[in-house]
Coordinates of C-alpha atoms and ligand atoms in Angstrom, one line a residue:
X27 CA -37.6 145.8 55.4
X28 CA -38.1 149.4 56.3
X29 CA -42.0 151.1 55.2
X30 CA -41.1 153.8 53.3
X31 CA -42.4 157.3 54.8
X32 CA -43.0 160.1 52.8
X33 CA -43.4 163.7 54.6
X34 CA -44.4 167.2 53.5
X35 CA -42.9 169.9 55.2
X36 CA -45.4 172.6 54.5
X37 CA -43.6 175.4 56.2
X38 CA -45.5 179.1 56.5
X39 CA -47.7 177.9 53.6
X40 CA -51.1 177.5 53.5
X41 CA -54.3 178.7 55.2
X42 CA -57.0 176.7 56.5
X43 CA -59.3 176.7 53.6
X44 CA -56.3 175.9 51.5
X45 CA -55.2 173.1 53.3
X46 CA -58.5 171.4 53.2
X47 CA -58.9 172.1 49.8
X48 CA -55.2 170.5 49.4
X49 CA -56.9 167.6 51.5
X50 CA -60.0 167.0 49.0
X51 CA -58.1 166.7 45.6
X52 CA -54.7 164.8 47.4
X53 CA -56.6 162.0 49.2
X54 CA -58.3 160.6 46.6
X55 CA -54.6 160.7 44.4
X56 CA -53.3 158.4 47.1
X57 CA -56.4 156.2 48.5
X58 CA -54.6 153.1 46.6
X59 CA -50.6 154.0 48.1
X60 CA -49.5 150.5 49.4
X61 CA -47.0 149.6 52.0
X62 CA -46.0 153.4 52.6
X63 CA -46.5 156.2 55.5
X64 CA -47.8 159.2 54.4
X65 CA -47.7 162.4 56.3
X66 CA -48.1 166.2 56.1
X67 CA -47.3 168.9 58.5
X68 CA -48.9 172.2 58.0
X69 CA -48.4 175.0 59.9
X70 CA -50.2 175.2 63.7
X71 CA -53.1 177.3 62.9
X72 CA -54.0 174.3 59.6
X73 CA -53.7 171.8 62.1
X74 CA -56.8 170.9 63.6
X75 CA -58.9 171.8 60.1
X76 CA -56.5 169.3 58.4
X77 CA -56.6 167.0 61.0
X78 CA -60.2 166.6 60.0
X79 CA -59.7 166.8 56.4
X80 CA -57.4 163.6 56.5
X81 CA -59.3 161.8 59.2
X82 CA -59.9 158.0 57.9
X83 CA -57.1 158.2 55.1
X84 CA -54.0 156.9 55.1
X85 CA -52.6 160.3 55.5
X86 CA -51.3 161.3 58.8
X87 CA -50.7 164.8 60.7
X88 CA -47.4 165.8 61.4
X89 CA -46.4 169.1 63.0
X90 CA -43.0 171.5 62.4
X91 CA -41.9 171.9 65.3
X92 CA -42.6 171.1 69.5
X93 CA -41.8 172.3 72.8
X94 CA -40.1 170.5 74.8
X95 CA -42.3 171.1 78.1
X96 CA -45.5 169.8 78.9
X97 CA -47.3 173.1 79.8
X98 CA -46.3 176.1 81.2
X99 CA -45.6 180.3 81.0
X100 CA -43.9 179.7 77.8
X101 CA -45.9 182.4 75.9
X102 CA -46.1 181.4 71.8
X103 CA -45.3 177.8 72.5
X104 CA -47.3 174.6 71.7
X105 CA -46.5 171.5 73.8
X106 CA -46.7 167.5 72.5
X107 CA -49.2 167.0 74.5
X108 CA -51.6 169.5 72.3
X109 CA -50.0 167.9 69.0
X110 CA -51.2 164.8 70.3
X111 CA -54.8 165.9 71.2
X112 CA -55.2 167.4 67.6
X113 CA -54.0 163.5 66.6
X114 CA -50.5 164.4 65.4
X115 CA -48.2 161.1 64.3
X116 CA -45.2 162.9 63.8
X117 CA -43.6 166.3 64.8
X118 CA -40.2 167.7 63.0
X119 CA -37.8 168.9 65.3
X120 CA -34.3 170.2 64.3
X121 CA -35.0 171.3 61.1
X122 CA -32.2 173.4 60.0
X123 CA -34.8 176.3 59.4
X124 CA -35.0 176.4 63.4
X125 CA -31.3 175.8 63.5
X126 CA -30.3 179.0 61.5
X127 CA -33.2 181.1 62.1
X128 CA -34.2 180.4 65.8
X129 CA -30.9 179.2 67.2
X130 CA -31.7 175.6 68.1
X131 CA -29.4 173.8 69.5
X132 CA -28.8 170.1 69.5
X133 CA -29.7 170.0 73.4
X134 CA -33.0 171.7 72.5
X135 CA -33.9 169.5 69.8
X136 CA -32.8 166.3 72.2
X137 CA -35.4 167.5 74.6
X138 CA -38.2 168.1 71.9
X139 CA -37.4 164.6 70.8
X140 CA -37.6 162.9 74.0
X141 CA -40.7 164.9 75.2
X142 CA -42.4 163.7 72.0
X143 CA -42.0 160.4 72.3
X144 CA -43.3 161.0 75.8
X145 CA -46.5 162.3 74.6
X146 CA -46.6 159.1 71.9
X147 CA -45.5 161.5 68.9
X148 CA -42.7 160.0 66.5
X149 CA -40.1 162.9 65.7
X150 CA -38.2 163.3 62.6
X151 CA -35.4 164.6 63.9
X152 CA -33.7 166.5 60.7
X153 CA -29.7 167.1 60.5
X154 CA -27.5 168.1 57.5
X155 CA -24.5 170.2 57.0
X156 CA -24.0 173.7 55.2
X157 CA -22.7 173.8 51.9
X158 CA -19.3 175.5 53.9
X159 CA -19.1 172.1 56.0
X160 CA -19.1 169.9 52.8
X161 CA -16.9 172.0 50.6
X162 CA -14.3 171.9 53.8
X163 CA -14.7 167.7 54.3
X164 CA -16.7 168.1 57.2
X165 CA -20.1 166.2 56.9
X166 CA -19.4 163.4 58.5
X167 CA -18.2 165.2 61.3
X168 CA -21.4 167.9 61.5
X169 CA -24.0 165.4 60.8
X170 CA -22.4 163.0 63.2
X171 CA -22.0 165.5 65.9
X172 CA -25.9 166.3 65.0
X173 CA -26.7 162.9 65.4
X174 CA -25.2 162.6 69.0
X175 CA -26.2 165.3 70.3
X176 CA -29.9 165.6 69.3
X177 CA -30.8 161.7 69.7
X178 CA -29.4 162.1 73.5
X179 CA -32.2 161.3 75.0
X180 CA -34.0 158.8 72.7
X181 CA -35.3 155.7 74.4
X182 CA -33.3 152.6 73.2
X183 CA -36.6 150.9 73.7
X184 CA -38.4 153.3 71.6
X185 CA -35.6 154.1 68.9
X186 CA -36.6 151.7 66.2
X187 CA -40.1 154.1 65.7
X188 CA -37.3 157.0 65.0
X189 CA -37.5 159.0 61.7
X190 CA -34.1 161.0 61.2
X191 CA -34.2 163.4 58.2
X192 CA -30.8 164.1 56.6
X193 CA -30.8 167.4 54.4
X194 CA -27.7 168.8 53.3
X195 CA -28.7 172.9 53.2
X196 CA -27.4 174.0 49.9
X197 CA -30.2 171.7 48.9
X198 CA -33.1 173.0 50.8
X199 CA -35.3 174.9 48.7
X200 CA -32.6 176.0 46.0
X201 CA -33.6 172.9 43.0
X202 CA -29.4 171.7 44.4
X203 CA -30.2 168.2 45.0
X204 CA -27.7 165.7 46.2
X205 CA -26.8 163.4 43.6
X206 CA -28.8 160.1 44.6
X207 CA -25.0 158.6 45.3
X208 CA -23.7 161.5 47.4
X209 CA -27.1 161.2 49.6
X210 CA -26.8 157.5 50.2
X211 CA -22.9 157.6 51.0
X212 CA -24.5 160.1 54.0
X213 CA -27.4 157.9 54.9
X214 CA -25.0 155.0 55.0
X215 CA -22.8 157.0 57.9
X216 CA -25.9 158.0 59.6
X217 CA -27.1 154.0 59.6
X218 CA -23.9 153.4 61.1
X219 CA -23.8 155.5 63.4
X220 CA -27.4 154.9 64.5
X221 CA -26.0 151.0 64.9
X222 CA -23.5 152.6 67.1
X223 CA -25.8 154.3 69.3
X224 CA -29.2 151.9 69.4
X225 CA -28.1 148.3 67.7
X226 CA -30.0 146.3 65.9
X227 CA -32.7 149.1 66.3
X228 CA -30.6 151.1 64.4
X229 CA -31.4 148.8 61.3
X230 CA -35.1 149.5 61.5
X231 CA -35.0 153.3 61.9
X232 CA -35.9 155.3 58.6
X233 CA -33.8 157.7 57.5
X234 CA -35.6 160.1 54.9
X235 CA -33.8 162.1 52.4
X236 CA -34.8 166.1 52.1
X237 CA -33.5 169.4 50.2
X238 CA -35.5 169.9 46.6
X239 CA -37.3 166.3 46.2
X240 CA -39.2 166.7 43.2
X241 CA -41.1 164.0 41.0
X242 CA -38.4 163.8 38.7
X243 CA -35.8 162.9 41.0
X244 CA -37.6 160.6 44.1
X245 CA -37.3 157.5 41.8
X246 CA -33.4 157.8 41.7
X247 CA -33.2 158.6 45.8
X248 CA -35.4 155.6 46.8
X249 CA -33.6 153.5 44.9
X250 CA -30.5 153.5 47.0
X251 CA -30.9 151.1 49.8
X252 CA -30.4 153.5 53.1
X253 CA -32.7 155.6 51.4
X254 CA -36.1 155.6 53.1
X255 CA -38.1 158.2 52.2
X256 CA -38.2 162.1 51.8
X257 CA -38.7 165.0 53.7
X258 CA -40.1 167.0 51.2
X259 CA -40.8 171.3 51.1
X260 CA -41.8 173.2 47.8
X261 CA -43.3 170.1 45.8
X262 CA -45.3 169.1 48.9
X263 CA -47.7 172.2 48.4
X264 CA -49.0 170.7 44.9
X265 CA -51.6 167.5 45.3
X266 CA -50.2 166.5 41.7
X267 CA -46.7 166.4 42.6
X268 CA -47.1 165.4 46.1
X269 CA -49.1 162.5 44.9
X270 CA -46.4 161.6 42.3
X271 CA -43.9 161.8 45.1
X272 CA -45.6 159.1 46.9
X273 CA -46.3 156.9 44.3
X274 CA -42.3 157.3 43.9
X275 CA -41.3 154.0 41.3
X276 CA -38.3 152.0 42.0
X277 CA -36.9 149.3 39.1
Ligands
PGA13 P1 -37.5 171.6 49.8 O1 -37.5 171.6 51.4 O2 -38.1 170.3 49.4 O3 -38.3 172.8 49.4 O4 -36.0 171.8 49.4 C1 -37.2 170.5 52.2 C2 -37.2 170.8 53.7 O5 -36.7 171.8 54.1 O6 -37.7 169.9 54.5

């Protein structure tokens, strides 16, 4: 049985004072949320603030994004090891944000993911294909490639603490879902080919589901059974729908 984990992806939103005041009415919503994970990454500068906010709940910090050294003349960037002294759980690496926007490669997020786990983070490593890629019949084979190339250096003995995120971009932030069976026909490839790569570990990895999760379509996504949470961007930013997101209701 895989715990459920349920992430917000923040993005550039949010200042300090509105992260902790995001903190004070969402923790309370959630005190009584059973048998899940909860995390939320803010940006950098809300880290620490947040960090405090949340200390004690069952709410944990997550960052966007990680070098992939230690320390270093790498002028802007923030190593794991700094995540992990501000008591990050998780970091997102891969996101398709970085991809586009920042020219990530799959090499580069391979070495964010392994250096995380070296500085005891959990990535979410986050892979999906472009709306181009799907209407041409080539998911399998982007999100596959994805898969290969930015798990590279995962620790077998460590891969079963893996979170892989799997949102399709014509979803991201546009209201497009996937329909709950054309996400779980994905996440079913990606179990398999996380069997391929890690074994039986590749039964116990969760695989979350991202690209406009809302309240009024979680219930339908965690239904399906590779289905293991969500990655989730705009409604993350409201306590209320955040909360209802969460609290997400399968029959
Ligand atoms: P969205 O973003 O929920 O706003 O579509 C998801 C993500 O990019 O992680």
């Amino acid at each position: 049985m895989r715990r459920p984990i349920l992430a917000a992806n923040w993005k550039m939103h949010k200042t300090t004072g509105e992260a902790v005041a995001f903190a004070a009415a969402f923790v309370p919503m959630v005190v009584d949320a059973a048998g899940v994970d909860i995390a939320i990454a803010p940006p950098f500068t809300a880290l620490d603030r947040l960090g405090r906010a949340l200390a004690g709940s069952n709410v944990s910090l997550a960052a966007q994004n990680a070098n992939p050294e230690q320390k270093g003349a790498f002028t802007g960037e923030i190593a794991p090891g700094m995540l992990a002294d501000l008591g990050c759980r998780y970091a997102i690496v891969g996101h398709s944000e970085r991809r586009s926007f920042y020219g990530e490669s799959n090499a580069l997020v391979a070495n964010k993911a392994a250096a995380l786990f070296a500085a005891g983070i959990v990535p979410i490593v986050c892979v999906g294909e472009s709306l181009e890629e799907r209407e041409a019949g080539r998911t399998h084979e982007v999100v596959g490639s994805q898969l290969d190339g930015s798990l590279a250096h995962v620790p077998v003995a460590r891969a079963a603490e893996l979170v892989v995120a799997y949102e399709p971009i014509w979803a991201i932030g546009t209201g497009r879902t996937a329909t709950p069976e054309m996400a779980q026909e994905v996440h079913a490839f990606v179990r398999r080919r996380l069997r391929e790569r890690f074994g039986a570990a590749g039964d116990s990895i969760r695989i979350q589901y991202g690209g406009s999760v809302k309240p009024d379509n979680v219930d339908d996504l965690m239904a399906e059974p590779d289905i293991d949470g969500a990655l989730v961007g705009g409604a993350s930013l409201d306590p209320a729908a955040f909360s209802r997101i969460v609290r997400f209701e399968t029959k």
